[in-house]
Amino acid sequence: MLYASELADRLARDAEAVCRHYLSAGRRAGNYWIVGDVANSKGKSLYVHLSGPRKGRWTDAATAQYGDLFDLVRETCGLVDFRDVAAEARRFLNEPQSGLVSSRGDDTLDNQPAERPAAERARRLFRMTEPLSGTLADSYLRQRGIVRASLHPALRYHPSCYYRDLVSGRMSSYPALIAAVTDRSGTITGVHRTWLDPDGDGKAKVDDPRRALGGLLGNAVRFRFPVRDPVPIMAAGEGLESMLSLSHVMPDMPMVSALTANHLAAFRPSAGCLRLYIAADADAAGRHGIEGLSRRAQALGILPLVLTPELGDFNEDLRRLGPERLIENLRGQLAPEDVWALLPA
């Protein structure tokens, strides 16, 4: 039986053939295959190494996703179970490869795109989850001062979520907090996974306990959003815990977590938005996200207003300073009419 790392190595021997089959919307550019994302969209954010010591490794500069060609098969085909990914990789490796690769990089070959995009895999994973209340994920958030997380339908729990170490290729599973990423119509386009320590000691003891999957660009995890637009006042920020901390003290404010600074910069505010509060994180990447979203908001005629924590982020404020101090800090940053409407007297 081949391990995931061995399958990845075999796929890497024919890296361009793999790319032409699973990322047919892309093209070869020198020693790289360039495409929009793992959903096989047109663009140039994702690049796959086609030669050299990193042959078969890929990175998406927009989402910070990365991996080997085994991961690429999993993402593009919308697969969840390891056995399904391995079966698909073997199916590809056992098929004749003639006609899939051109030494000239000819982009006119007749290849069909992958049938199951990453968004489908994300929706399938979300359907396998259970309600958050009373679970290990609920306990994890309570330890971080967020005691009403189970009220948010976007948050769910998976008791044994598949995890693959990207270096060794070893497969394992951990309980996980699952957050649904949705577009403005409420359609799930992706998920965010936070793997948890089974003994309740915070996040799982793995190299990267947080990973996103699916279509994140322009979308976000949404809290307290009405079913329909317009949403005249809302808040947007990066991290789940940071935005849940703001929601804890402003439960009536529609909020989104864009998950990364790049995705925050690309977030599409709701129709009818008049004021957009942007939650700051105290780092360079956070400033990039704030500046990008502020420019986008202004171009749409939306007033951007930045909310700044006293410490590193709003979850740190909530845990270390307490909700009353957090409320007082926000009171001096919100528009006067929003102070009356959104904060306790």
PDB file of C-alpha atoms in Angstrom, residues 66 163-166 195 206-211:
ATOM      1  CA  TYR A  66       0.211  25.132  -0.020  1.00  0.00           C
ATOM      2  CA  TYR A 163      -5.603  16.009   9.044  1.00  0.00           C
ATOM      3  CA  ARG A 164      -2.549  15.441   6.896  1.00  0.00           C
ATOM      4  CA  ASP A 165       0.955  16.490   7.849  1.00  0.00           C
ATOM      5  CA  LEU A 166       2.283  18.257   4.763  1.00  0.00           C
ATOM      6  CA  TRP A 195      -8.051  21.287  14.868  1.00  0.00           C
ATOM      7  CA  VAL A 206       0.353  20.007  14.991  1.00  0.00           C
ATOM      8  CA  ASP A 207       2.394  22.349  12.804  1.00  0.00           C
ATOM      9  CA  ASP A 208      -0.593  24.148  11.263  1.00  0.00           C
ATOM     10  CA  PRO A 209      -3.778  23.624  13.301  1.00  0.00           C
ATOM     11  CA  ARG A 210      -5.742  26.065  11.131  1.00  0.00           C
ATOM     12  CA  ARG A 211      -6.476  25.564   7.456  1.00  0.00           C
TER      13      ARG A 211
END
